[in-house]
CSV table of C-alpha atoms in Angstrom, one decimal:
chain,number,residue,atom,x,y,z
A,1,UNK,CA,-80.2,143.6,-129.7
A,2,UNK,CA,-82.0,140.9,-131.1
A,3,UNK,CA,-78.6,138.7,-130.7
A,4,UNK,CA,-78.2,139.7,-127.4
A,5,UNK,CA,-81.9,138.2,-127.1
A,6,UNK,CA,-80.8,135.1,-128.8
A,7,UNK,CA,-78.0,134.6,-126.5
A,8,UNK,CA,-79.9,135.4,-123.2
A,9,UNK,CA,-82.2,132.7,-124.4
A,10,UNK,CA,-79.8,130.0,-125.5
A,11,UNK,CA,-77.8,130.1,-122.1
A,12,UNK,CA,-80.9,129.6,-120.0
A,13,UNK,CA,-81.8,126.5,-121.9
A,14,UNK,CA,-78.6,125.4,-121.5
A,15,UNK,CA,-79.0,126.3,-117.9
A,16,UNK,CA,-82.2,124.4,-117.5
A,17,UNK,CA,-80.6,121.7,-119.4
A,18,UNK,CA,-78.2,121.5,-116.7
A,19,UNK,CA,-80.1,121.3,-113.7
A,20,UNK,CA,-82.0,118.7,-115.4
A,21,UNK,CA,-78.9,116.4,-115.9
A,22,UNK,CA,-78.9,117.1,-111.8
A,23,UNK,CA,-82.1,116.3,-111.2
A,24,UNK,CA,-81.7,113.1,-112.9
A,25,UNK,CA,-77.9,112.1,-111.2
A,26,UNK,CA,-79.7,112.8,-108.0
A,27,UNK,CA,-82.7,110.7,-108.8
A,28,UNK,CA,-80.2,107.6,-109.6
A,29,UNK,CA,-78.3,108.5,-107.1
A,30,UNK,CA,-81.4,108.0,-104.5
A,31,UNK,CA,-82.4,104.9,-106.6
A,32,UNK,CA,-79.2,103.0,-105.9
A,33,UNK,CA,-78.9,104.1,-102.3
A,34,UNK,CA,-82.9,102.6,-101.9
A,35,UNK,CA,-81.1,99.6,-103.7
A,36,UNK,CA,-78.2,99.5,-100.9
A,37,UNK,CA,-80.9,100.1,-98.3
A,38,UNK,CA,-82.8,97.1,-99.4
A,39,UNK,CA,-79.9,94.7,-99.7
A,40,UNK,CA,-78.3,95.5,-96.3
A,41,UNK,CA,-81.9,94.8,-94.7
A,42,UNK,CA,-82.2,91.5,-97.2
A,43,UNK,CA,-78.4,90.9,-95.2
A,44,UNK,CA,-79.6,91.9,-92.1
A,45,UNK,CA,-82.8,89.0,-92.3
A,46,UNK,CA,-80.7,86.1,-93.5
A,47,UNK,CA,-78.2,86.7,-90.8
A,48,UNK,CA,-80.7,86.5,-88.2
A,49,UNK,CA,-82.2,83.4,-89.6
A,50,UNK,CA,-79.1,82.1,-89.8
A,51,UNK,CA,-78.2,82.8,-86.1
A,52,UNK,CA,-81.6,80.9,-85.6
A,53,UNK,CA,-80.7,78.1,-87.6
A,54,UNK,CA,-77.3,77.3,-85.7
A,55,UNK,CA,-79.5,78.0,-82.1
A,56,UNK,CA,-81.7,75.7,-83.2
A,57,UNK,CA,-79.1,73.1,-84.1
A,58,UNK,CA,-77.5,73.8,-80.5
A,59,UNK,CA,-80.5,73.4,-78.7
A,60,UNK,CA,-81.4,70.2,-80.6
A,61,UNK,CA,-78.0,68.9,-79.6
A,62,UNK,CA,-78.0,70.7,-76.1
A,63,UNK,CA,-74.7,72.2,-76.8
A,64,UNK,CA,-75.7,75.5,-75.6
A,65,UNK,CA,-77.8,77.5,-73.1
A,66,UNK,CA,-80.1,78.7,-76.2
């Protein structure tokens, strides 16, 4: 019995094991996706200072109805 015990015991740690090394893929996994998230909205601001930019150019020149 007591190898039965032993057994029981060594597959939940390597159970727990497990769904730690899932834990921790997931927690990258949500790091680089707050990475992505933070690099489309950096995108997302220097477009629309760029759009400003060339409005601002346009208006200076008055070569459009900006």
């Amino acid at each position: 019995m007591t190898n039965w015990f032993d057994a029981a015991i060594n597959w939940q740690k390597q159970l727990l094991d497990t769904q730690r090394s899932a834990l921790e893929a997931g927690r990258h996994a949500t790091d680089a996706g707050a990475a992505l998230i933070a690099a489309q909205e950096a995108t997302r601001r220097a477009g629309e200072a760029n759009m400003a930019a060339w409005q601002a150019w346009a208006q200076l020149w008055r070569a459009g109805p900006w």
